[in-house]
XYZ file of C-alpha atoms in Angstrom:
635
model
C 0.000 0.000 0.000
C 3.026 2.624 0.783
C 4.171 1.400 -2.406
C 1.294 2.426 -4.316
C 0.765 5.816 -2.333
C 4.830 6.485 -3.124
C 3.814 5.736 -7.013
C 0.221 7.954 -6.680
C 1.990 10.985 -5.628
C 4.798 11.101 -7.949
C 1.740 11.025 -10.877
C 0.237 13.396 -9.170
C 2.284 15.814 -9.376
C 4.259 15.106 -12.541
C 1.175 15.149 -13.960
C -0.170 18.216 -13.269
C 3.066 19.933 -13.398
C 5.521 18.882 -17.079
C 1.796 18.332 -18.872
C 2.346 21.183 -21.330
C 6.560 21.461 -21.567
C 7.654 23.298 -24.439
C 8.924 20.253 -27.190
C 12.238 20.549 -29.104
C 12.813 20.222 -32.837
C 14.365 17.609 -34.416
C 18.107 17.693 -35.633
C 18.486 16.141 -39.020
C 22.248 17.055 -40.231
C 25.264 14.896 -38.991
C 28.693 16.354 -38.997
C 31.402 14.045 -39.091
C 35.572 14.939 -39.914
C 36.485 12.461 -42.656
C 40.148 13.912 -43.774
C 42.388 15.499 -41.308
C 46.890 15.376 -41.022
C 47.659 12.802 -38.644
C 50.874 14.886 -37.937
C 51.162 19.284 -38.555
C 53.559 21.599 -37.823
C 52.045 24.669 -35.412
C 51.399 27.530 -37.349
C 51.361 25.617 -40.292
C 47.418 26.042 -42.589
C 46.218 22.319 -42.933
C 42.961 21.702 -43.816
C 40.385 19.343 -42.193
C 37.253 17.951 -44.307
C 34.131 17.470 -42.754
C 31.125 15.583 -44.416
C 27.633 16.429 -43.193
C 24.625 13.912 -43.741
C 20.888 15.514 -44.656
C 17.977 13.566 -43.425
C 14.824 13.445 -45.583
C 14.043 16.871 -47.489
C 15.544 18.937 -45.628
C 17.960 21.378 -46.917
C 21.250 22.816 -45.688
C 22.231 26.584 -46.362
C 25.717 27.170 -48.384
C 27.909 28.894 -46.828
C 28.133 31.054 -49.912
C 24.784 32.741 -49.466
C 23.992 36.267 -48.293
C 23.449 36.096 -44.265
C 21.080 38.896 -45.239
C 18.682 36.593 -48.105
C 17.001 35.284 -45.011
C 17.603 31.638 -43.953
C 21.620 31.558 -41.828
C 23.874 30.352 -44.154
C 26.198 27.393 -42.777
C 29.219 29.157 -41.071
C 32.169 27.508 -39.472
C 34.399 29.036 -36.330
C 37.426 27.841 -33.650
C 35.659 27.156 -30.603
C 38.381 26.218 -28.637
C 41.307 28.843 -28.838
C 43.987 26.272 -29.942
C 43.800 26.652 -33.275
C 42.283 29.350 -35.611
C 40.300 29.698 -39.078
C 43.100 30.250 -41.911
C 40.901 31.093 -44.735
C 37.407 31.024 -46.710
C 35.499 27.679 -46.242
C 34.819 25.831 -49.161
C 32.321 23.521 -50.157
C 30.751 20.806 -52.610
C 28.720 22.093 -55.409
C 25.352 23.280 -54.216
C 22.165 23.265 -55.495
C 21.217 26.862 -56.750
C 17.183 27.328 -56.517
C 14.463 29.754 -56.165
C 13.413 29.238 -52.442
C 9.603 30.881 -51.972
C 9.758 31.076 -48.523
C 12.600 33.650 -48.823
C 11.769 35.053 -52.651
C 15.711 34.630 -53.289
C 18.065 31.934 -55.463
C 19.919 30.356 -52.597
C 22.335 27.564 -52.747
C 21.524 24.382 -50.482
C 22.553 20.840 -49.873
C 20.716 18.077 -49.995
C 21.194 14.503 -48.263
C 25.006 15.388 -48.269
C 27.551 18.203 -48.373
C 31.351 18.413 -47.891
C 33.136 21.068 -46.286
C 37.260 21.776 -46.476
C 37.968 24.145 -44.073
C 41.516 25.481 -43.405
C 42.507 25.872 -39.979
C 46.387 26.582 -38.323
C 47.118 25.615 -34.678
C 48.705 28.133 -32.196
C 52.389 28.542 -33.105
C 53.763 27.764 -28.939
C 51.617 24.387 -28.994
C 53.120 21.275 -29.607
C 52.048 17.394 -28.693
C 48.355 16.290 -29.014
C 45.610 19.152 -29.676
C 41.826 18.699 -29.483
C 39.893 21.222 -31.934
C 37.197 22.001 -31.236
C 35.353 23.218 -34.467
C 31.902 24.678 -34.100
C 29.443 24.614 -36.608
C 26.703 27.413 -37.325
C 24.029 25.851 -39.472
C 19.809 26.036 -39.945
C 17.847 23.271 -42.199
C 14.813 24.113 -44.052
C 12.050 22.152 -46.024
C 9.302 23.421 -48.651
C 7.104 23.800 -45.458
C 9.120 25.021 -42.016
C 12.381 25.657 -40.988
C 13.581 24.820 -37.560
C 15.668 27.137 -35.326
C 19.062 27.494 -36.478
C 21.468 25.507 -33.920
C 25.303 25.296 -33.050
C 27.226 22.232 -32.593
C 30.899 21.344 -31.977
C 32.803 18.957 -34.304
C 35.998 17.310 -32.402
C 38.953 17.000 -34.414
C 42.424 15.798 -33.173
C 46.038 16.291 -34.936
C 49.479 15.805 -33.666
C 51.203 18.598 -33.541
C 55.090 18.341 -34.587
C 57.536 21.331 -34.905
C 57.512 24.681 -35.894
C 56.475 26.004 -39.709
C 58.756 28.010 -41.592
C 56.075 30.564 -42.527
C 53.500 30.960 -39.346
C 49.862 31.902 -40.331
C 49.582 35.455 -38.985
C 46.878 34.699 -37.045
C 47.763 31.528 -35.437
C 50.745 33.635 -33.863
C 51.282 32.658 -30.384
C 49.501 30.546 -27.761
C 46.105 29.292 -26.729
C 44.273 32.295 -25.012
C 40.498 32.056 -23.485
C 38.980 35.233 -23.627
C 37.800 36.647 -20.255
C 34.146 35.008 -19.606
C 35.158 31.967 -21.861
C 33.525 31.069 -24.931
C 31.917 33.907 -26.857
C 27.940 34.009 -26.273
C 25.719 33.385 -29.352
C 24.253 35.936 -30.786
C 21.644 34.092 -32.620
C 20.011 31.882 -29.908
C 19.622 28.538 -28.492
C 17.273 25.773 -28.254
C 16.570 23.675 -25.363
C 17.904 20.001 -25.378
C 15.412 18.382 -22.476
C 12.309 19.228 -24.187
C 11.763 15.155 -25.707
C 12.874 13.584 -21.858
C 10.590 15.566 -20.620
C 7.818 14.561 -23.189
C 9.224 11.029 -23.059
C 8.667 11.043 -18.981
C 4.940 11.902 -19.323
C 4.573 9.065 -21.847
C 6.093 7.014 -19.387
C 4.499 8.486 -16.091
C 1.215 8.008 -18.024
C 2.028 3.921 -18.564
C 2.959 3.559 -15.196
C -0.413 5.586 -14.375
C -2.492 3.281 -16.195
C -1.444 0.313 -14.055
C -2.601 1.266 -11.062
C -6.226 1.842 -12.305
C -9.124 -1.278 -11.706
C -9.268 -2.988 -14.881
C -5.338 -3.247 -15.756
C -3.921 -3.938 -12.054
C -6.010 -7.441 -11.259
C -4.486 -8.299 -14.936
C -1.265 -8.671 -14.319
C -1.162 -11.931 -11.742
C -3.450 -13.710 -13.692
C -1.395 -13.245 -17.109
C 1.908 -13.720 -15.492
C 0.766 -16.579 -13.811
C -0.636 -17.985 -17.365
C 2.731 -17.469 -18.726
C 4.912 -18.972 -15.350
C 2.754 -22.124 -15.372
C 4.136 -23.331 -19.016
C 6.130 -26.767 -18.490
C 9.268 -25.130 -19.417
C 9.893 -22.088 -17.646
C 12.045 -20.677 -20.048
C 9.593 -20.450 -22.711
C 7.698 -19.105 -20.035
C 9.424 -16.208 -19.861
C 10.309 -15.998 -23.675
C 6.555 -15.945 -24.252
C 6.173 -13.312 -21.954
C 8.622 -11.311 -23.605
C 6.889 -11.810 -26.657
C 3.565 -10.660 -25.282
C 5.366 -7.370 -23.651
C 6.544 -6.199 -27.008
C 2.995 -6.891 -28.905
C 1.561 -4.502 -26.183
C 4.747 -2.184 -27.198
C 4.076 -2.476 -31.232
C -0.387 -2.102 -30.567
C -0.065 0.913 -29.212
C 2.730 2.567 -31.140
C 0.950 1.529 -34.003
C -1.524 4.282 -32.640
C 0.961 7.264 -32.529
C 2.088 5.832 -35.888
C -1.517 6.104 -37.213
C -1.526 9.620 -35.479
C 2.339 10.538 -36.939
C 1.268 10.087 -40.316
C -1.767 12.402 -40.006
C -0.121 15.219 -38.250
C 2.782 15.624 -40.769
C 5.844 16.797 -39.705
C 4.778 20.177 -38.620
C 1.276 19.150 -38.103
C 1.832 19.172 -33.850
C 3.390 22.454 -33.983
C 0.216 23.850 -35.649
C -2.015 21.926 -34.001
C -0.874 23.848 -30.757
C -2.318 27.474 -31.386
C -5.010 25.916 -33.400
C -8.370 27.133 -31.202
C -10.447 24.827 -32.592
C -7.997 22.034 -32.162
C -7.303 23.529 -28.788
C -11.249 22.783 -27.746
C -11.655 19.300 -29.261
C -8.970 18.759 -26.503
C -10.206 19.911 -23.959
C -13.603 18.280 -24.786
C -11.793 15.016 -25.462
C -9.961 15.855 -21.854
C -13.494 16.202 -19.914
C -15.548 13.261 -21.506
C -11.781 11.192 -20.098
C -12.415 12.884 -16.745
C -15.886 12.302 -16.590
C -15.150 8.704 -17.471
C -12.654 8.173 -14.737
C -15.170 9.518 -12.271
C -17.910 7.166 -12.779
C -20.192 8.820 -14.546
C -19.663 6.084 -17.463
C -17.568 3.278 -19.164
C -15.771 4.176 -21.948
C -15.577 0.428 -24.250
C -14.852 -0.433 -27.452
C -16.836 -2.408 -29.443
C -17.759 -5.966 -27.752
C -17.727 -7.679 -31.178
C -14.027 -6.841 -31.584
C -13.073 -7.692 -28.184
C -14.818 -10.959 -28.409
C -13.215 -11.600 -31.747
C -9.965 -10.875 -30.179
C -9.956 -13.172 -26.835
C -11.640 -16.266 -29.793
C -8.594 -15.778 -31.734
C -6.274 -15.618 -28.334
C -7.934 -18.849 -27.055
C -7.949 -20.538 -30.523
C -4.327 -19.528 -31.900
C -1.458 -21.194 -30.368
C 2.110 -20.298 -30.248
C 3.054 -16.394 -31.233
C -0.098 -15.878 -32.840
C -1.822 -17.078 -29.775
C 0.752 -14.564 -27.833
C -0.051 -11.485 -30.383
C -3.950 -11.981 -29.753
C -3.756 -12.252 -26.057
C -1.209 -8.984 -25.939
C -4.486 -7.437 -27.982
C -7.053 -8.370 -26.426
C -5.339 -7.142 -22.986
C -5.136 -3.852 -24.705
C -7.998 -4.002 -26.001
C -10.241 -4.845 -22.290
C -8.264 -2.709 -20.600
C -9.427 0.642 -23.186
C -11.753 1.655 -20.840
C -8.832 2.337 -18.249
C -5.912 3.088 -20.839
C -7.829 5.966 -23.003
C -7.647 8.619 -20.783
C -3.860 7.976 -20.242
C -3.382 7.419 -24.364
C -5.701 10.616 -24.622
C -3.166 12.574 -22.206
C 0.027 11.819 -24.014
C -1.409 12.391 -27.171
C -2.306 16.176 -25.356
C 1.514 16.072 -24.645
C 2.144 15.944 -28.422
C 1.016 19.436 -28.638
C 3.792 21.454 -29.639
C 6.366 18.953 -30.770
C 7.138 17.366 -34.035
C 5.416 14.528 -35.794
C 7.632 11.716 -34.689
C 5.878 12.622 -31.095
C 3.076 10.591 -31.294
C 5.084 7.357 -32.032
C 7.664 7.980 -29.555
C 5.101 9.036 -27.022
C 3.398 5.721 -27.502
C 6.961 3.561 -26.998
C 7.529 5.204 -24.085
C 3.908 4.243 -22.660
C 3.799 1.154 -24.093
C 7.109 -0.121 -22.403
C 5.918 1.382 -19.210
C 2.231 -0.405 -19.278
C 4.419 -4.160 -20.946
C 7.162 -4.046 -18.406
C 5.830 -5.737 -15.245
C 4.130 -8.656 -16.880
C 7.521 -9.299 -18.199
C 9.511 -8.461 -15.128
C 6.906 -10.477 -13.538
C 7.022 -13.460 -15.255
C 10.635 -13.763 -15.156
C 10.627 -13.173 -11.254
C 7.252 -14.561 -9.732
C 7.867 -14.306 -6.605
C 7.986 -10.521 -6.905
C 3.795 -10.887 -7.062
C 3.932 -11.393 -3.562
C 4.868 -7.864 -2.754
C 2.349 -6.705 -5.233
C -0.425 -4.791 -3.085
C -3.738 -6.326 -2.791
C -6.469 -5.153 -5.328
C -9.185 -3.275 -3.933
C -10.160 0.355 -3.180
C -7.047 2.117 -3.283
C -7.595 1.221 -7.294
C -10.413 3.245 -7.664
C -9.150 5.978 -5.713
C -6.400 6.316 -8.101
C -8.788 6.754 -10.889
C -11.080 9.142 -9.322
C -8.136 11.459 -8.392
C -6.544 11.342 -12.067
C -10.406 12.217 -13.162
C -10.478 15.228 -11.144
C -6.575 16.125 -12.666
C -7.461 15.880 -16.222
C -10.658 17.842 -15.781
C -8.604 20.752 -14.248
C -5.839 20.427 -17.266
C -9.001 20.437 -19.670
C -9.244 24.206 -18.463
C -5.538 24.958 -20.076
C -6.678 24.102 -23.245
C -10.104 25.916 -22.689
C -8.259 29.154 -22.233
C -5.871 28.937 -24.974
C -9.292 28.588 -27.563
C -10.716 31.517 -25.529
C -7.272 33.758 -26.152
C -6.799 33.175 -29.571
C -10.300 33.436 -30.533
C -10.472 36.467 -27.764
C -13.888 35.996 -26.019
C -12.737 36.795 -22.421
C -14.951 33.721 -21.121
C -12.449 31.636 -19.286
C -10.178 34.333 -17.536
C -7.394 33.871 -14.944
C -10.375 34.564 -11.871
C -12.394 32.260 -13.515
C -10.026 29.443 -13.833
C -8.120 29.862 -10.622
C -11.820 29.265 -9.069
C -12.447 26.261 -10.665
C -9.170 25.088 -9.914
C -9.904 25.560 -6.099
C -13.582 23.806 -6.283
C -11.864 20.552 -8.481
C -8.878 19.979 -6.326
C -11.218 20.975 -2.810
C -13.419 18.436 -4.247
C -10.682 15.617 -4.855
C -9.104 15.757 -1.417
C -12.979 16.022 -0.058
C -13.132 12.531 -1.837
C -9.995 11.092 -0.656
C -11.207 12.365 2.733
C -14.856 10.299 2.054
C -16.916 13.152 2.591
C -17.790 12.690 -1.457
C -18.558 9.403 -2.531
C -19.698 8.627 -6.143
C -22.156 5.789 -7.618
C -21.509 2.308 -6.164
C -19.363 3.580 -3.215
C -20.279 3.644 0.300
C -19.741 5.823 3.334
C -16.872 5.920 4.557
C -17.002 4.908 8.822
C -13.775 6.245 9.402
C -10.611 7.971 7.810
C -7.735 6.464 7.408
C -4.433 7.728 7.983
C -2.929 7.110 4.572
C -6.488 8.968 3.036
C -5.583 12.227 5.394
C -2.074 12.426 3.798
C -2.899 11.619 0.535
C -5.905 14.101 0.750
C -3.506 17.239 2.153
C -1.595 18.006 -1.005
C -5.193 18.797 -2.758
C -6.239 20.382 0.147
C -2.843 22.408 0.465
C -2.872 23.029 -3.308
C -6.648 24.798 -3.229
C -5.626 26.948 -0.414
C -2.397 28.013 -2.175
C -4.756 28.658 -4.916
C -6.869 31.680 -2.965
C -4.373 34.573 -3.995
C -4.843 34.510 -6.986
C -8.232 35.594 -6.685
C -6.702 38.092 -4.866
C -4.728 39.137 -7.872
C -1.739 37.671 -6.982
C 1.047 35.862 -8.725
C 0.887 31.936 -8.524
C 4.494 31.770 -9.459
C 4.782 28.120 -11.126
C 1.008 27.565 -12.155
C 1.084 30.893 -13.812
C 2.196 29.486 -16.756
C -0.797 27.135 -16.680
C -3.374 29.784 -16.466
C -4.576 32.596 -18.727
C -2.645 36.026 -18.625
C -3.914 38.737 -16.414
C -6.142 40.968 -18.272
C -7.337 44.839 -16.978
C -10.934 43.422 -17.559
C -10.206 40.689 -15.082
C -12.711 40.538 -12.090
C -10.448 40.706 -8.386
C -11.449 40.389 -4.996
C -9.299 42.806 -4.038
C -11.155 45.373 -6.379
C -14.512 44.536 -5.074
C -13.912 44.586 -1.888
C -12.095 48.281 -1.937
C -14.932 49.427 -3.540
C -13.030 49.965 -7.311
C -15.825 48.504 -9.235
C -14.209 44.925 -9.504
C -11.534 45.649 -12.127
C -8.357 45.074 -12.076
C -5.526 47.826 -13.855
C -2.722 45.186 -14.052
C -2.443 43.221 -17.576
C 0.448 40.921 -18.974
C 0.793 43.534 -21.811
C 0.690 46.846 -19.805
C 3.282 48.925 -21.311
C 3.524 46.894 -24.490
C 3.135 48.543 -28.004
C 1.616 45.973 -30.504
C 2.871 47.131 -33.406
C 6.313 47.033 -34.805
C 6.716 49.677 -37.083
C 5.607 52.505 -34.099
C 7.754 50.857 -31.735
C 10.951 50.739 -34.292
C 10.048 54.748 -35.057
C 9.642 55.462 -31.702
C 13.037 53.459 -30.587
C 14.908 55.909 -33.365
C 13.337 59.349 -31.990
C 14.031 58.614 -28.343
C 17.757 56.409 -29.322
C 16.792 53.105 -27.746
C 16.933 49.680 -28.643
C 13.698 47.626 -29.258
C 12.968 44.604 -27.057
C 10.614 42.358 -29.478
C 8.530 39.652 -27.640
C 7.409 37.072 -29.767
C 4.606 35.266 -28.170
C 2.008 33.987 -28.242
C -1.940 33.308 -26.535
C -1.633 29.479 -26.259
C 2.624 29.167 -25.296
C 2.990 27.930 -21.399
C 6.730 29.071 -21.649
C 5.726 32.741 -22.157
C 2.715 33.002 -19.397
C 6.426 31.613 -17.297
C 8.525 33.976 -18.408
C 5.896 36.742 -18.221
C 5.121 35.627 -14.596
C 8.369 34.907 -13.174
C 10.754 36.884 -15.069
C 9.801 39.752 -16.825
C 8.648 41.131 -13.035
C 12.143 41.247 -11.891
C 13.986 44.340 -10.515
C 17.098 43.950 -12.760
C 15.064 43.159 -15.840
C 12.466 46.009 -15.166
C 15.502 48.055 -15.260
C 16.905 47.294 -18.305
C 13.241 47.122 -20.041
C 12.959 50.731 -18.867
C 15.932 51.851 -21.187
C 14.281 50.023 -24.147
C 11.114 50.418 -26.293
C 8.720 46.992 -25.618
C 6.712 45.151 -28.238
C 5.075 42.249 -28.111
C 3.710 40.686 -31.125
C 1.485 37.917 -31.062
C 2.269 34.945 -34.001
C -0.418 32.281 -33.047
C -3.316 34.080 -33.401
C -5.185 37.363 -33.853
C -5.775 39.194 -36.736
C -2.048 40.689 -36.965
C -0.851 37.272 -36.574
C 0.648 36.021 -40.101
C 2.186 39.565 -40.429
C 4.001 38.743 -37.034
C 5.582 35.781 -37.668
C 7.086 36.942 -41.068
C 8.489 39.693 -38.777
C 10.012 36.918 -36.821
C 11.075 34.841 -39.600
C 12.767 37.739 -41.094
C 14.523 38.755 -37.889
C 15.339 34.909 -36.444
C 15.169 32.506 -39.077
C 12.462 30.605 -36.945
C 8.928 30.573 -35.631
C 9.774 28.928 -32.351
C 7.902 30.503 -29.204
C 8.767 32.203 -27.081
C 11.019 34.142 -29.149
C 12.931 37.858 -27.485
C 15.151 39.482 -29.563
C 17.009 42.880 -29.065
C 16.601 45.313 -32.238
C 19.131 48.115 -33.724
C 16.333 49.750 -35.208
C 18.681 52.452 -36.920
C 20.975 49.635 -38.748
C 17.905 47.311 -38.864
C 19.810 44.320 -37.177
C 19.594 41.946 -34.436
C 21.928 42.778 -31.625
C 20.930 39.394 -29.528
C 18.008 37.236 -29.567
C 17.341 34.035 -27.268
C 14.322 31.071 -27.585
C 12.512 29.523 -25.081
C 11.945 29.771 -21.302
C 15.312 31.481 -20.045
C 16.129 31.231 -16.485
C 17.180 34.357 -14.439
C 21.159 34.795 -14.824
C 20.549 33.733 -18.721
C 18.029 36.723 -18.969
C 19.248 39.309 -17.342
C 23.204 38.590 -18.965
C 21.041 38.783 -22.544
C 19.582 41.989 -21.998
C 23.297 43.394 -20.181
C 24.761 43.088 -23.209
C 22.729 44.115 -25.701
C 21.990 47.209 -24.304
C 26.441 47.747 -23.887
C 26.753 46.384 -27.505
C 23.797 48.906 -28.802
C 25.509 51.597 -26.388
C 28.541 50.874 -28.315
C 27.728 51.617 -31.381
């Protein structure tokens, strides 16, 4: 029972908490040194080839083409200060075509490219050197093009004597430059965002377990498979039947992978009418999970599957029975396939599938582990209420999470319906009401009173509890920290206690774009006429990571300060009726579409000074805007 409690608590709260992570893009280009010296003299210009493979249609930039055409053209540096660039890169041929999402004739590479770049190590270094050759590259297709990205090939060379003629450059020794490495000045992209997607697929298997019609499965299929004359086979077989359950429900996200497209999840996630069928989808799960009914498939198939299971021997027999477990146990699974499939949201179209491996292998693994150690059942806790506990409480979750989506439909579509008050409410009753349930002072259908409370229920009942209290202030207009990113933005027409009850007429005067201009052009004359820099925000109504960074960052003192000596705009790229215009703005500027997006603007010399992606954490944020406004000081 602790066991299960340990495992209830940890879904819980991952959950309700890494449900909407920004996703990363894929990287399709390989980089690989195929020629280099084995021996050099320092100072001596060598040059090193390295061959890059292209996945698919995508298409890497030469590094012939005008930085200023639009897409980055591929651009090699030293990283490490060993060593030093001794000339012009060159490159195989490359394909010279109109590209219409830039309106120019740019060269590209296809499936492969080869790069010769001369390079000339540090004239006072001698014995082994590691270079460390950095890369500067973005891939487009006919549809998208993903962030551009920076990535360090390794290269290693003996280093021998002294050359007769040094490279001018390469004069002298290794020197790091004082704060290391030199920052990027085009942006990053963050690395975690698949574990973390891959950890909610897995959470959710795990989830699924524990629910009334999976858990009682498992000792009576492991013990089908342990009682086989040769125990071996036994196990084998159950092997067998783990990976069917793997290959049924990838088969799903494969189904789903081929519909989205490869940028189909990325649009899907500011989509408001794809936003509501979620959150629809979401609440009929929820509702399910509570009682109010049983979601099934069709009894004909199920019947035709346990026939076949019971009539098939061998790995046929295996491949039905691994079915028909998945396909009894729908009623349970759905709302946990439904939730990664939510997950997807945002990420690319290989999501779905990898979102269902990761599920899959958690849901398979203990009637394998099982079957190859039985007498681990023993410390399996009994079936019986706890079950249905755990099912209730992951109703009441989704419903709450069915309000995210909810509000990102109402912001794009801009009704002002479901506003931060109005959510944060809700919030309070759901999560009241689950720990009132844990508690037994709600039961549903086929339950009965509860004659006293356990002490397992009482601590399993105080983080809801906790949770709706921590809730109150932000009726009070308050931050929420954390969960701000989870709820709408604050609005001026928002209704606040704190209002009301001074007598203000129950409106609020604070709003996530107070002091923001909406229009680009203004902002970029009005940054000339007063000499500041412009601070672009790209955002958008449905992007967690910006409702995080507008919450928790942009409120800081030392960030304040530096917005103060800058002219603010925040355009929106996901929806409104500005919102195509926008995101050729940011295209133009950033060479992607990727949200959040802040970028720091010469608006005299029409360049970008700095620009980073995604959720940036404090030191990060605050070092971005530093500099930017010394380097536009500088000039």
């Amino acid at each position: 029972m602790n066991l299960s409690k340990s495992i209830l608590m940890g879904i819980i709260f991952a959950m309700l908490s890494p449900f909407f992570l920004y996703a990363q893009a894929p990287d399709p280009v390989k980089y690989e040194v195929s020629e280099i010296p084995d021996t050099v003299k320092s100072g001596e210009v060598f040059e090193i080839i390295v061959e890059a493979s292209i996945e698919g249609k995508w298409h890497l930039y030469s590094v012939l083409n005008d930085p200023d055409a639009g897409p980055y053209p591929t651009e090699f540096s030293a990283k490490s200060p060993n060593f030093v660039l001794a000339g012009k890169t060159s490159e195989t041929k490359a394909d010279i075509e109109f590209d219409p999402n830039f309106e120019a004739e740019l060269g590209w590479h296809t499936s492969y490219a080869s790069f010769t770049i001369p390079v000339a190590v540090k004239s006072e270094l001698q014995g082994k050197q590691t270079l460390d050759i950095e890369v500067y590259y973005q891939v487009c297709d006919d549809r998208v093009c993903l962030p551009p990205k920076r990535k360090s090939i390794i290269a290693g060379v003996f280093v021998d004597g002294v050359a007769d003629e040094i490279y001018e450059d390469a004069v002298g020794g290794a020197t790091v430059s004082e704060g290391g490495n030199s920052s990027t000045k085009k942006g990053s992209f963050s690395d975690d965002g698949i574990f973390s997607f891959l950890w909610i697929a897995i959470v959710a298997g795990f989830a699924a377990l524990l629910t009334p019609c999976v858990f009682p499965m498992i000792p009576l299929t492991v013990s089908y498979f342990s009682k086989q004359e040769d125990a071996k086979r036994g196990v084998g077989s159950a092997f067998i039947f783990g990976v069917a359950i793997v290959i049924t429900f990838t088969l799903i996200g494969a189904v789903l992978a081929f519909f989205l497209g490869k940028s189909g999840a990325q649009n899907f996630a500011s989509n408001p009418i794809v936003n509501l069928f979620i959150a629809l989808v979401l609440v009929g799960f929820a509702l399910s999970l509570l009682g109010m009914y049983e979601l099934q498939l069709p009894h004909q198939l199920t019947n035709f599957l346990n026939r076949k299971s019971n009539e098939s021997s061998g790995i046929v027999g295996i491949l039905f029975m691994a079915m028909t477990i998945s396909a009894v146990s729908f009623s349970c699974t759905a709302p946990f396939v439904g939730a990664v499939f939510t997950a997807t949201v945002g990420g690319e179209w290989f999501y779905p599938i990898l979102g269902m491996i990761g599920f899959s292998a958690a849901f398979a693994s203990p009637f394998v582990l099982f079957a190859m150690f039985p007498k681990w059942l023993e410390a399996l806790p009994k079936s019986g209420s706890w079950m249905n506990i755990v099912k209730v409480l992951l109703g009441f979750i989704e419903l709450a999470a069915a309000f995210k989506f909810l509000s990102n439909a109402d912001l794009v579509w801009q009704w002002g319906i479901v506003s931060r008050p109005l959510t944060i409410a809700f919030w309070i009753v759901i999560f009241l009401m689950a720990g009132f349930y844990v508690l037994g002072f709600i039961t549903l259908k086929h339950e009965s009173k509860l004659e006293q409370i356990s002490t397992g229920r009482m601590l399993l009942a105080m983080p809801f509890l906790m949770f709706s209290f921590y809730l109150i202030p932000g009726l009070l207009g308050s931050s929420l920290g954390f969960w701000d990113a989870f709820l709408p933005p604050k609005q001026p027409t928002d209704v606040s206690l704190v209002a009301s009850i001074g007598g203000s007429g129950g409106v609020s005067s604070t709003s996530a774009d107070e002091g923001w201009s909406k229009d680009f052009e203004a902002s970029v004359a009005s940054a000339i006429e007063s000499g500041k820099p412009v601070f672009i925000d790209f955002t958008g109504y449905t992007c967690t990571n910006c409702r995080a960074m507008e919450s928790n960052i942009f409120p800081l003192e030392e960030v304040q300060q530096a917005f103060a000596e800058m002219e603010l705009v925040k355009l929106y790229t996901d929806g409104g009726k500005d919102a195509k215009d926008n995101q050729l703005i940011q295209f133009e500027l950033t060479g992607n579409i990727a949200l959040p997006t802040y970028v720091i603007y010469d608006p005299v010399s029409k360049t970008v000074i700095d620009q980073v992606l995604g959720y940036t954490k404090e030191e990060k944020f605050t070092s971005f805007l530093r500099e930017g406004l010394n380097e536009f000081k500088s000039r």
